[in-house]
Backbone as JSON Lines, residues from 0, in Angstrom:
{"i":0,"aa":"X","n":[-18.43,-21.02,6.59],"ca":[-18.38,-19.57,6.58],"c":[-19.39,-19.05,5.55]}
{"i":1,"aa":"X","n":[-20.03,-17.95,5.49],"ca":[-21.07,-17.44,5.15],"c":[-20.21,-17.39,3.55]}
{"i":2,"aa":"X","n":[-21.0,-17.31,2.67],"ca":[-20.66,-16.78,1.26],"c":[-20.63,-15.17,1.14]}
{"i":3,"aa":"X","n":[-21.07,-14.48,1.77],"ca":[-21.02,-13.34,1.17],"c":[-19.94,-12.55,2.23]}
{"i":4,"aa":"X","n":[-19.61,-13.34,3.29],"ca":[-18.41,-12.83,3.79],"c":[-17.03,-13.56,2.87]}
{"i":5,"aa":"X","n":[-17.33,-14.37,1.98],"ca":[-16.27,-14.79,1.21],"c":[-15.86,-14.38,0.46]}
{"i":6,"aa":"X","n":[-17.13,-14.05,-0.16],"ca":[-16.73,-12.53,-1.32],"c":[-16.18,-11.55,-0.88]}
{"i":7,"aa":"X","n":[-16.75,-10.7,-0.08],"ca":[-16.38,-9.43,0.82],"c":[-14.96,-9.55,0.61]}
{"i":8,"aa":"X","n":[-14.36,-10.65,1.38],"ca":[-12.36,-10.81,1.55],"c":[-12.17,-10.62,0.49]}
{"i":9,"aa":"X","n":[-12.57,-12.13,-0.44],"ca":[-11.79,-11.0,-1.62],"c":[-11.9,-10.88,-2.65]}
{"i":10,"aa":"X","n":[-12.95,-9.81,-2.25],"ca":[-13.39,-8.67,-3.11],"c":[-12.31,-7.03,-3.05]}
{"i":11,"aa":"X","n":[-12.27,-7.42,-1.13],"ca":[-11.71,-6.3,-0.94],"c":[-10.25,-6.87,-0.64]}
{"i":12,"aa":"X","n":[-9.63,-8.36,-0.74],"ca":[-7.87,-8.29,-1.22],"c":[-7.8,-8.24,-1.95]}
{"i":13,"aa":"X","n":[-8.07,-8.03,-2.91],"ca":[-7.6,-7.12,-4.1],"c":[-6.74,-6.18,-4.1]}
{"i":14,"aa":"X","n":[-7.06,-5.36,-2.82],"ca":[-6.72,-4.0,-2.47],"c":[-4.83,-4.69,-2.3]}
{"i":15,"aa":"X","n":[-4.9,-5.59,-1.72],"ca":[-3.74,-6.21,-1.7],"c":[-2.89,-6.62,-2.93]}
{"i":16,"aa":"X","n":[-3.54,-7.06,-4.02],"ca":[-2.78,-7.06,-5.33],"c":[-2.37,-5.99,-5.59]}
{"i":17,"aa":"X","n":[-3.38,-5.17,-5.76],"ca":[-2.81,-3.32,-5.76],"c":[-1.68,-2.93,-5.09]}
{"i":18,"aa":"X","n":[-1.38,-3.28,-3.92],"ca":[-0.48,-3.08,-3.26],"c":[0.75,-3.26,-3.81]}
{"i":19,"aa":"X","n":[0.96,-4.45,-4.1],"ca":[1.9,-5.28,-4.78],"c":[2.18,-5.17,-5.73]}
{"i":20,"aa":"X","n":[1.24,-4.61,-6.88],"ca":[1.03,-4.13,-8.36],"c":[2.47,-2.78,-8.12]}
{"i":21,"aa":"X","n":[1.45,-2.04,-7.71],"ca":[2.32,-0.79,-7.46],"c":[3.13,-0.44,-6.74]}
{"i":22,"aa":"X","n":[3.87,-1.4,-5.87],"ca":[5.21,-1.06,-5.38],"c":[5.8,-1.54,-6.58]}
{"i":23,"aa":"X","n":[5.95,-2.6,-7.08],"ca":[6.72,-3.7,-7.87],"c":[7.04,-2.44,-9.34]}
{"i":24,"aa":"X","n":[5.4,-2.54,-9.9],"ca":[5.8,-1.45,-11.08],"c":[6.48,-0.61,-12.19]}
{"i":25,"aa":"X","n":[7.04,0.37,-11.02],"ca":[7.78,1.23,-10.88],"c":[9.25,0.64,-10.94]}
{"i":26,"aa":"X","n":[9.86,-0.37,-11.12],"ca":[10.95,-1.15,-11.07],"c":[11.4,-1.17,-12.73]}
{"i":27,"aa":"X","n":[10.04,-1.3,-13.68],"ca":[10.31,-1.27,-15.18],"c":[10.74,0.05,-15.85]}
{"i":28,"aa":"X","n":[10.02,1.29,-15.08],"ca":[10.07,2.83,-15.05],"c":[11.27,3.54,-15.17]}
{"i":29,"aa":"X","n":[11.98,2.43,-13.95],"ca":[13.39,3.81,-12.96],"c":[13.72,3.97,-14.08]}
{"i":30,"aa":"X","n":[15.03,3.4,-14.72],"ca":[15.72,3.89,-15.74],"c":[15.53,4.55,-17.16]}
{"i":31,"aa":"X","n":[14.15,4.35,-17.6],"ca":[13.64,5.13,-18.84],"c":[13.29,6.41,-17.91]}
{"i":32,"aa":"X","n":[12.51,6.53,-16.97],"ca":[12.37,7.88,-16.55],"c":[13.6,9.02,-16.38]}
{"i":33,"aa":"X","n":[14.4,8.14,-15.67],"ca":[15.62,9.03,-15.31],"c":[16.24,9.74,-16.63]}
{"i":34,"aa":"X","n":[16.4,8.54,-18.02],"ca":[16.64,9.11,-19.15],"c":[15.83,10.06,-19.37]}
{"i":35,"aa":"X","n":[14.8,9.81,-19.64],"ca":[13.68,10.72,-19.93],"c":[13.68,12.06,-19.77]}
{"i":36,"aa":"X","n":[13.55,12.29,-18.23],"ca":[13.5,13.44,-17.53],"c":[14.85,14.18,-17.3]}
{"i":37,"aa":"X","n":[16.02,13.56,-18.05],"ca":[17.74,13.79,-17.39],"c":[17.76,14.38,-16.01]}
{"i":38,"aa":"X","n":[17.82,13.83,-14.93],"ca":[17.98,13.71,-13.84],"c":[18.79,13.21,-12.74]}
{"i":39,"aa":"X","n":[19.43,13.82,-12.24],"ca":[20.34,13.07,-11.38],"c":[20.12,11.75,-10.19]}
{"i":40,"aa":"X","n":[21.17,11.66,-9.75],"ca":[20.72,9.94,-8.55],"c":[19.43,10.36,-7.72]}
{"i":41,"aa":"X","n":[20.61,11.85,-7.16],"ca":[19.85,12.12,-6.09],"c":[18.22,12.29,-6.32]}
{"i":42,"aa":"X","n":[18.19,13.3,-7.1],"ca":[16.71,14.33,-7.26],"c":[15.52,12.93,-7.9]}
{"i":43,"aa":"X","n":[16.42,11.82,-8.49],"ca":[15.31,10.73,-8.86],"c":[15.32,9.78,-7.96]}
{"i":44,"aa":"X","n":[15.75,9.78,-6.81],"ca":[15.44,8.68,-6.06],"c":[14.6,9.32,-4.63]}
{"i":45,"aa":"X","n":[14.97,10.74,-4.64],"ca":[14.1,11.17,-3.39],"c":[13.14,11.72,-3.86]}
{"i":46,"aa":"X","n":[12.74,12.2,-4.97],"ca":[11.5,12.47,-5.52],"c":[10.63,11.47,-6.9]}
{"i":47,"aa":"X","n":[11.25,10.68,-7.55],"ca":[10.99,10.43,-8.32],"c":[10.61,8.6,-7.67]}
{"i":48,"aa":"X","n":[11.27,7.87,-7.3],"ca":[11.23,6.73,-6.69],"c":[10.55,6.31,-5.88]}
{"i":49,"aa":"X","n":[10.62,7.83,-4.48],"ca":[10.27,7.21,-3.22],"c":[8.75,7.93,-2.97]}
{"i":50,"aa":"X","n":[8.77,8.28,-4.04],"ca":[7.42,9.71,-3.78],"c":[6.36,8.84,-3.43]}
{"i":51,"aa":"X","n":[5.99,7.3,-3.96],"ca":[4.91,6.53,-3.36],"c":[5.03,6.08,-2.23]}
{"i":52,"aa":"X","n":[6.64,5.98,-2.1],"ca":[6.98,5.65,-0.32],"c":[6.76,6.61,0.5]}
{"i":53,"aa":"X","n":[6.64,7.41,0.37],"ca":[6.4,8.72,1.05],"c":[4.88,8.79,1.44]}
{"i":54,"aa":"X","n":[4.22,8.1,0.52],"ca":[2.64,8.36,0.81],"c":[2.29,7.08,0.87]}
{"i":55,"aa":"X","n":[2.96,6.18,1.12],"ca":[2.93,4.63,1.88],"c":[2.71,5.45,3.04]}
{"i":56,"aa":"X","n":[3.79,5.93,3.64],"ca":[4.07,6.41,4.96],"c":[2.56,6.84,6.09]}
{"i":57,"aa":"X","n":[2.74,8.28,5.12],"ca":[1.6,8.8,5.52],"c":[0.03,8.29,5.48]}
{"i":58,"aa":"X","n":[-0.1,7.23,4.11],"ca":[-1.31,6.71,4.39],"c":[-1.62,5.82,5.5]}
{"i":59,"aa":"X","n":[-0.34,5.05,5.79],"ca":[-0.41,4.02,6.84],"c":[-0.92,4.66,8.26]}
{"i":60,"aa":"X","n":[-0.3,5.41,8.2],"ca":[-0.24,6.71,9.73],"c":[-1.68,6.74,9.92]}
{"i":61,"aa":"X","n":[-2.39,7.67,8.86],"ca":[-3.57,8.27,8.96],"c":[-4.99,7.49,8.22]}
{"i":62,"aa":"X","n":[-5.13,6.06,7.54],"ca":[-5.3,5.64,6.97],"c":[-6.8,4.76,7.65]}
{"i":63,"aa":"X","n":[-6.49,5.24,9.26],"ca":[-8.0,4.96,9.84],"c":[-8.93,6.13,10.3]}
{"i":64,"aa":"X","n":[-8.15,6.74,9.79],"ca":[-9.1,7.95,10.35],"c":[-10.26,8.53,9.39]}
{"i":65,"aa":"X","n":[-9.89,7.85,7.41],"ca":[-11.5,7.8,7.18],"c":[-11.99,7.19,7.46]}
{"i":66,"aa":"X","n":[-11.81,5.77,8.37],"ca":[-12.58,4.59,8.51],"c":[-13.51,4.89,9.44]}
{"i":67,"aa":"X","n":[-13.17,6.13,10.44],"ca":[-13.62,6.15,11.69],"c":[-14.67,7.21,11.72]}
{"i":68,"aa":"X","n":[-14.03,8.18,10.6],"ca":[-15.41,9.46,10.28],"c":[-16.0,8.74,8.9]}
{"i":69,"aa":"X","n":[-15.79,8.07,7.82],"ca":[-16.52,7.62,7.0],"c":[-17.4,6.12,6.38]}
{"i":70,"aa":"X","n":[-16.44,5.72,7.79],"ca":[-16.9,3.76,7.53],"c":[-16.11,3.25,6.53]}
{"i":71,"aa":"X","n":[-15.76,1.72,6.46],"ca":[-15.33,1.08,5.89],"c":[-15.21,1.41,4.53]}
{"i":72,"aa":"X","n":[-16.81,1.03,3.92],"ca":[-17.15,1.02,2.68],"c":[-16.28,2.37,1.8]}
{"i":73,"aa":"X","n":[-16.93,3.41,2.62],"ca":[-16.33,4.28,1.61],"c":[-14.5,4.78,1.37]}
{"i":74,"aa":"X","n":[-14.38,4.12,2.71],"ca":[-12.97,4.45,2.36],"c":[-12.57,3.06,1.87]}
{"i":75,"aa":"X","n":[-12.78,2.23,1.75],"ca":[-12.56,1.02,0.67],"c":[-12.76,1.55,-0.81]}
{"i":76,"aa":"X","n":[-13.58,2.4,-0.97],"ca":[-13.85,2.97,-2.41],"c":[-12.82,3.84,-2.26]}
{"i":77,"aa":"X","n":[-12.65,4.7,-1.4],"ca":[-11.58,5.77,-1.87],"c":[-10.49,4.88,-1.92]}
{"i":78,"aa":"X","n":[-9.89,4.0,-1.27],"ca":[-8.58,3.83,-1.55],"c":[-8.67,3.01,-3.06]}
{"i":79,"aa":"X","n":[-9.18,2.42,-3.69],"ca":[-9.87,2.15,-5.3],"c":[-9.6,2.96,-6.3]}
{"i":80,"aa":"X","n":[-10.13,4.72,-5.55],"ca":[-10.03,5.5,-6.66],"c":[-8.58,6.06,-6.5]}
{"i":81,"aa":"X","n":[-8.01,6.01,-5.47],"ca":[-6.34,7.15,-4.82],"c":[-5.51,5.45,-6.1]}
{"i":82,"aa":"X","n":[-5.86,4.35,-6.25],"ca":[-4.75,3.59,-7.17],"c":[-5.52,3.88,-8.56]}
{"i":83,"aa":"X","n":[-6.53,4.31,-8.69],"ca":[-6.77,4.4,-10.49],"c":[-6.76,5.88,-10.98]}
{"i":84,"aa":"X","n":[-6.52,6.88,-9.68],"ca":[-6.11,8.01,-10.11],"c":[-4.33,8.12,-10.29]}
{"i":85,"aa":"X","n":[-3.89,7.17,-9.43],"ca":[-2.74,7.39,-9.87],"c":[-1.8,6.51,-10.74]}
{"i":86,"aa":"X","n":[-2.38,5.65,-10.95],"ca":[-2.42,4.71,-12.48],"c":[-2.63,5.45,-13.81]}
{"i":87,"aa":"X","n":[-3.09,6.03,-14.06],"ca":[-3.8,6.63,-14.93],"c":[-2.73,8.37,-15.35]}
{"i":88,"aa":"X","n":[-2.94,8.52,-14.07],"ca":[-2.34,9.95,-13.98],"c":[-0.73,9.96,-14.68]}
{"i":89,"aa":"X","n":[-0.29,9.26,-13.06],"ca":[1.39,8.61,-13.52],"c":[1.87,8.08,-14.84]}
{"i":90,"aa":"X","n":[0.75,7.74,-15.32],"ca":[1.14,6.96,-17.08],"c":[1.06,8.2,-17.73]}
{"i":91,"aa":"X","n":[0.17,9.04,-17.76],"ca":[0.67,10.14,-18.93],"c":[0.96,11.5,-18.48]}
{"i":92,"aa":"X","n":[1.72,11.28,-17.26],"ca":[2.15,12.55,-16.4],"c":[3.59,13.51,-17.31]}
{"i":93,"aa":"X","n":[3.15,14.96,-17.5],"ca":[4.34,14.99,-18.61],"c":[5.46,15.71,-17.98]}
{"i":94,"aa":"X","n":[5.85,15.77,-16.96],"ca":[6.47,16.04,-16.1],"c":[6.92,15.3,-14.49]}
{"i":95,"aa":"X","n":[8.51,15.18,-13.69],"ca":[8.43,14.73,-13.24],"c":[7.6,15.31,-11.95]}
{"i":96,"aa":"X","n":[7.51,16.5,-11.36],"ca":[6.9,16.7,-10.5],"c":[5.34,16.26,-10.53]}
{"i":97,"aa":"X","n":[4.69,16.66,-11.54],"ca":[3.39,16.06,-11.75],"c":[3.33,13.93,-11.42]}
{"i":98,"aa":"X","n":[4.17,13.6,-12.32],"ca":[4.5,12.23,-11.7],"c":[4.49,12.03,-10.07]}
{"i":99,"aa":"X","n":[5.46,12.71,-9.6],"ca":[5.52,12.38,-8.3],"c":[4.59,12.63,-7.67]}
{"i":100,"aa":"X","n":[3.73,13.51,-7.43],"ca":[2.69,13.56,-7.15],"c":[1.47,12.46,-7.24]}
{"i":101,"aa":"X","n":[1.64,12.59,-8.43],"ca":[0.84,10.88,-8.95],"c":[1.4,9.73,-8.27]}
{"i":102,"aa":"X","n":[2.23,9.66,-8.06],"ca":[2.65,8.14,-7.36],"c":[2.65,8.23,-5.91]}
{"i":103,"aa":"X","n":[2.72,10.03,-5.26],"ca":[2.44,9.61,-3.79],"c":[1.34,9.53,-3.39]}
{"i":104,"aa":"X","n":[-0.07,9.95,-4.63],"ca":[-1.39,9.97,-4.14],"c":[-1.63,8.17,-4.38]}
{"i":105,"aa":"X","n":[-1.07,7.33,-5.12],"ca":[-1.1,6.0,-5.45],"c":[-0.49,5.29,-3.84]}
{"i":106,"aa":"X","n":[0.52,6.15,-3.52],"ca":[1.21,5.43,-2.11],"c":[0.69,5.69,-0.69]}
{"i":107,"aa":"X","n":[-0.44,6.65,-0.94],"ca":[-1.36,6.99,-0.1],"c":[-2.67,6.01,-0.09]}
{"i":108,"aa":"X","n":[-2.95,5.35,-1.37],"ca":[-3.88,4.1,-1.28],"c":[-3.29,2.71,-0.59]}
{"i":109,"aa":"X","n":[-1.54,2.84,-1.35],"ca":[-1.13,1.54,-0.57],"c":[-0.92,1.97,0.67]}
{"i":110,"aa":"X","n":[-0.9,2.52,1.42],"ca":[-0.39,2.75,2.71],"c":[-2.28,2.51,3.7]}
{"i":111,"aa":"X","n":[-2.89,3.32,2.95],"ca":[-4.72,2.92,3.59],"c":[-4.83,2.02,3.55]}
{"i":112,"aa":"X","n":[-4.51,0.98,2.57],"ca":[-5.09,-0.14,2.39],"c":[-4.41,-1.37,3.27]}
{"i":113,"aa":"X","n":[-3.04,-1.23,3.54],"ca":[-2.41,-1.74,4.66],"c":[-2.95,-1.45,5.81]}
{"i":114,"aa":"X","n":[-3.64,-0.68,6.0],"ca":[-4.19,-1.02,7.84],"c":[-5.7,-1.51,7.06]}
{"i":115,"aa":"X","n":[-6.62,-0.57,6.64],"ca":[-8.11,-0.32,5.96],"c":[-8.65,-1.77,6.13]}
{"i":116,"aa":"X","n":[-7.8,-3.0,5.16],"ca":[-8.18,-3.9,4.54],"c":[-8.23,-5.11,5.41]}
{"i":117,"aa":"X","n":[-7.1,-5.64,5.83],"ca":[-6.9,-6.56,6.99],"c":[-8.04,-6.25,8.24]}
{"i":118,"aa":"X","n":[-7.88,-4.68,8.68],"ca":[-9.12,-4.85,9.72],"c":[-10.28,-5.31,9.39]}
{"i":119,"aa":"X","n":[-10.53,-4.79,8.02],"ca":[-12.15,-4.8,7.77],"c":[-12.01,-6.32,7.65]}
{"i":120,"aa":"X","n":[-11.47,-7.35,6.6],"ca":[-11.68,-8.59,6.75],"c":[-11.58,-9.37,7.82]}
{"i":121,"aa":"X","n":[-11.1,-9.18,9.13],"ca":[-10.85,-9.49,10.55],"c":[-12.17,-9.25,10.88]}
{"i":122,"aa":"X","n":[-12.85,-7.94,10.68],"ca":[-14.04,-7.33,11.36],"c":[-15.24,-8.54,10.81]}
{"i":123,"aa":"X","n":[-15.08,-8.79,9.89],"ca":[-16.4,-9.16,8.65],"c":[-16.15,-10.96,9.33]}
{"i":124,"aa":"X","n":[-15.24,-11.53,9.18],"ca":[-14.83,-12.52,9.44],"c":[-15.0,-13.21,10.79]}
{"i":125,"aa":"X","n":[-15.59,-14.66,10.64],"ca":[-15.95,-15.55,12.28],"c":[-14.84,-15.3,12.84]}
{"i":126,"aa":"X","n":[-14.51,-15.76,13.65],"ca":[-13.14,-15.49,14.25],"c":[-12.53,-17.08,14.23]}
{"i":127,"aa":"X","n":[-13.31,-18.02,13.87],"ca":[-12.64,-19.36,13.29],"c":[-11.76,-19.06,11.86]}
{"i":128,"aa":"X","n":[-12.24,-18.18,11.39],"ca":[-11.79,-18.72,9.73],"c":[-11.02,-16.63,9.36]}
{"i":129,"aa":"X","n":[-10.61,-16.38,10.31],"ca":[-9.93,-15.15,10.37],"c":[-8.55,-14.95,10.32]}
{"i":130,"aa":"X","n":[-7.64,-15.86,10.13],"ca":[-6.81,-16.3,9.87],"c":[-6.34,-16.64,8.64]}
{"i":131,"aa":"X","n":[-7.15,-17.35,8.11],"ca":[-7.67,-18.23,6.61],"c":[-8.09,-16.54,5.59]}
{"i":132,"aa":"X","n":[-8.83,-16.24,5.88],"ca":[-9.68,-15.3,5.15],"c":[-8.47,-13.62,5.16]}
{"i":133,"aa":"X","n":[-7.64,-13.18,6.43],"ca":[-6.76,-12.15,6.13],"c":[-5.73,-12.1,5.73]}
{"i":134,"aa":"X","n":[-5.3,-14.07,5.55],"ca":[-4.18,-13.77,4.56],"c":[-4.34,-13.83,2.89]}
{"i":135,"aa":"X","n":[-5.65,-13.96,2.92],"ca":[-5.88,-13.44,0.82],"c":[-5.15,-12.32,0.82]}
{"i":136,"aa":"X","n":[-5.2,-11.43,1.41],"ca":[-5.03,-10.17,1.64],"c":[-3.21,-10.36,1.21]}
{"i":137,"aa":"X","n":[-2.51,-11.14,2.07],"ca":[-1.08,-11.05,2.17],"c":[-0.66,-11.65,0.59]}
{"i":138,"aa":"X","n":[-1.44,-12.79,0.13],"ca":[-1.51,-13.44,-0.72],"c":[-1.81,-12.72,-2.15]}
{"i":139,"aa":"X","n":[-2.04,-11.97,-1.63],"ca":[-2.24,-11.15,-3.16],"c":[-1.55,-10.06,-3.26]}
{"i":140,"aa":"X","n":[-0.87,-9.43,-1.93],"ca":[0.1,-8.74,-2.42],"c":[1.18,-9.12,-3.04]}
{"i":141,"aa":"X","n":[2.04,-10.14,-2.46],"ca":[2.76,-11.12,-3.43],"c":[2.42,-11.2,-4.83]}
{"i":142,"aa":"X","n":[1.3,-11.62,-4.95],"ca":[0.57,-12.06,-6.51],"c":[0.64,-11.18,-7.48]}
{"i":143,"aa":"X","n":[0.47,-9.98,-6.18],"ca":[0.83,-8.3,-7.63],"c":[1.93,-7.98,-7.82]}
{"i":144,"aa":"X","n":[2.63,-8.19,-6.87],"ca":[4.35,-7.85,-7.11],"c":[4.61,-8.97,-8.06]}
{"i":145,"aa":"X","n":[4.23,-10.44,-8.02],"ca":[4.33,-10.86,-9.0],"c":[4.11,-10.36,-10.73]}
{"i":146,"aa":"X","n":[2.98,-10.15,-10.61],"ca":[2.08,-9.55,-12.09],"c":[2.71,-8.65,-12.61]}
{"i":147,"aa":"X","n":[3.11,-7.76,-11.36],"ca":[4.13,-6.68,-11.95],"c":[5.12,-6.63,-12.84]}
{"i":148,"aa":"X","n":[6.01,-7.57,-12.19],"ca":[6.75,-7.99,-12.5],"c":[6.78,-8.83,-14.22]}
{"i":149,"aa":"X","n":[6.32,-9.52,-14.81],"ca":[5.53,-10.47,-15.2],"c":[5.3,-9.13,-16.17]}
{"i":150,"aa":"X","n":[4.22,-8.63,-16.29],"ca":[3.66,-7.28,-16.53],"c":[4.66,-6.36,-17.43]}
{"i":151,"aa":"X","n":[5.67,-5.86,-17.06],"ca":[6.33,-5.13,-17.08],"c":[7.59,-5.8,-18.27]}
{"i":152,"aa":"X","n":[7.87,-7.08,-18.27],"ca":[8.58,-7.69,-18.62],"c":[7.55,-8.04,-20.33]}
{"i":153,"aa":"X","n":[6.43,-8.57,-20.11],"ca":[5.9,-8.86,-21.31],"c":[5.49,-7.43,-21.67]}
{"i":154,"aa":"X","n":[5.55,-6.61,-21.98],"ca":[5.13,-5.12,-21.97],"c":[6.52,-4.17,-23.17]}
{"i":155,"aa":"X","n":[7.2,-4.43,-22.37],"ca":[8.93,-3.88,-22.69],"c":[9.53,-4.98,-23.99]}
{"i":156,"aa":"X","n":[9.36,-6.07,-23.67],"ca":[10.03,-7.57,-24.46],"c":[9.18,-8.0,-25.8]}
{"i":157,"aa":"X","n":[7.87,-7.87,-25.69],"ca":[7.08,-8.58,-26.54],"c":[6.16,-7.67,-27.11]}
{"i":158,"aa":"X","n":[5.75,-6.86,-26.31],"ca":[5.0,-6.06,-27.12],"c":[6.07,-4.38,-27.55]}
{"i":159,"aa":"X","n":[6.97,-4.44,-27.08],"ca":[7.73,-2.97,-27.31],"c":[7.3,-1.67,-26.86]}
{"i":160,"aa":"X","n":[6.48,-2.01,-25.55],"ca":[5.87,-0.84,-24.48],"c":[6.3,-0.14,-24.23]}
{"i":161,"aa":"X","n":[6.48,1.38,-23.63],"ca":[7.57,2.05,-23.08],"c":[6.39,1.85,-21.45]}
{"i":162,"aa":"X","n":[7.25,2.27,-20.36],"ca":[6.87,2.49,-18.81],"c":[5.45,3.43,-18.6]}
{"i":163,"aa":"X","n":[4.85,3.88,-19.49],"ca":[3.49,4.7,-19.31],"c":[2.29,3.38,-19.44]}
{"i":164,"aa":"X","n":[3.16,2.4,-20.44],"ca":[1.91,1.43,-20.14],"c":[2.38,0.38,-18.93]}
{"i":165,"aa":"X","n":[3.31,0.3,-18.73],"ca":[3.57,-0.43,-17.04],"c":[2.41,-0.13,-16.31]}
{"i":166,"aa":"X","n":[3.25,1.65,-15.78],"ca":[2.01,1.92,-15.0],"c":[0.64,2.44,-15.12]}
{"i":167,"aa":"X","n":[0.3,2.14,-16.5],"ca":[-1.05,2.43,-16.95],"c":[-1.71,1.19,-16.98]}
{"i":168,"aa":"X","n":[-1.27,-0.04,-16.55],"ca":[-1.74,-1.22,-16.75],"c":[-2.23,-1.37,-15.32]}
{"i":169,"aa":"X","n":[-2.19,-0.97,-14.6],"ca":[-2.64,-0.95,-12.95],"c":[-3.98,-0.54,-12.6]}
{"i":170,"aa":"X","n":[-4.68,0.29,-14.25],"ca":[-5.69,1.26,-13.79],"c":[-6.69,0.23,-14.39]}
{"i":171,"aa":"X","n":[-6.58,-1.32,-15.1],"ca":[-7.31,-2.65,-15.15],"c":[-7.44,-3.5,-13.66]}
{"i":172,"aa":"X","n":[-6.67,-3.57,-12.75],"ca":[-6.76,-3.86,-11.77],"c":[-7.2,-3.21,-10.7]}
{"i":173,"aa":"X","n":[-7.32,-1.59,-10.91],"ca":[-7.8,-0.97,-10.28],"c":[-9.4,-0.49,-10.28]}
{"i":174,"aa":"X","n":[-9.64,-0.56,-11.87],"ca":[-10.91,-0.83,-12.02],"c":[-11.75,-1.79,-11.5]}
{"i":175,"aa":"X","n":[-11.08,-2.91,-11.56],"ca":[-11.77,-4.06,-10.94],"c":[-11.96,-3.93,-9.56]}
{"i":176,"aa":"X","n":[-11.18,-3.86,-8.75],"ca":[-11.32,-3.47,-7.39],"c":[-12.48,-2.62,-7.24]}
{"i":177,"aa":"X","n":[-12.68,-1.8,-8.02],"ca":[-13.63,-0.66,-7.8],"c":[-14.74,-1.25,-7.66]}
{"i":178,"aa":"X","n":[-15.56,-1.99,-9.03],"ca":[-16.38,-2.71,-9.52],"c":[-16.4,-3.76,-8.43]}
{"i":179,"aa":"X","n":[-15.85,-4.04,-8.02],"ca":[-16.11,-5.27,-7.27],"c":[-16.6,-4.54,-5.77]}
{"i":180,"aa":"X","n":[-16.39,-3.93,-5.1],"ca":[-16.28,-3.39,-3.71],"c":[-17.59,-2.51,-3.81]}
């Protein structure tokens, strides 16, 4: 297989760690936020929780339709910048509505990047080694839900972090993605 279609995969599963980064995350968050913000079950789990699921949703839905007016590339960059804007944002968001917002424009990258990414490495890819090459992709979402995890735990335990650097630690992985693509 060509080398620079080797890179390409993954360069651009990454997008897949991201994925995984930032569902997982948000798991170290729930309960300091909820303190935080004094908030009830309800109002923090349908706005505060699911607000990236929400723009999972919708990115997934609509998530080829920059591919189709803007090409790959650039919506490979946008979905790059929709996780380091909302990395970034979400960590020093001083409010929960502003948060939520931040995490559904973040669930709007994971949701692009679930259709975006797999096609394009399918597209780029022989069709011998297309198989091999789109599950980096699956493989690294795992890997981020791992890190997250992992992440979040050495963050809180060892260094005495509060949840702004959880999810402010996403906007190193998100950089990279950028840089790399």
């Amino acid at each position: 297989m060509n080398r620079n279609v080797t890179y390409w995969s993954i360069a651009v599963a990454v997008a897949g760690f991201l994925f995984g980064f930032d569902t997982a995350v948000i798991s170290g968050a729930d309960l300091p936020l909820q303190s935080l913000w004094k908030i009830g079950d309800l109002y923090h789990g349908l706005l505060i929780m699911s607000s990236a699921l929400w723009g999972t949703v919708i990115g997934a839905v609509f998530g080829n339709s920059p591919c189709d007016r803007y090409g790959r590339k650039l919506s490979l960059i946008g979905i790059g910048i929709l996780y380091l804007v909302s990395a970034v944002g979400s960590a020093v968001a001083p409010d929960p509505i502003t948060f939520s917002l931040l995490r559904f424009i973040g669930g709007l990258g994971v949701g692009a990047s679930s259709i975006v990414v797999p096609a394009y490495i399918s597209e780029i890819a022989p069709a011998r080694y297309r198989g091999r090459v789109v599950v980096l992709y699956q493989f690294q979402l795992v890997f981020g839900i791992l890190v997250a995890c992992v992440s979040n735990y050495a963050l809180s335990e060892f260094f005495n972090l509060d949840w702004r650097w959880m999810l402010g630690a996403e906007a190193i992985p998100a950089a990279i993605y950028l840089l790399l693509v």
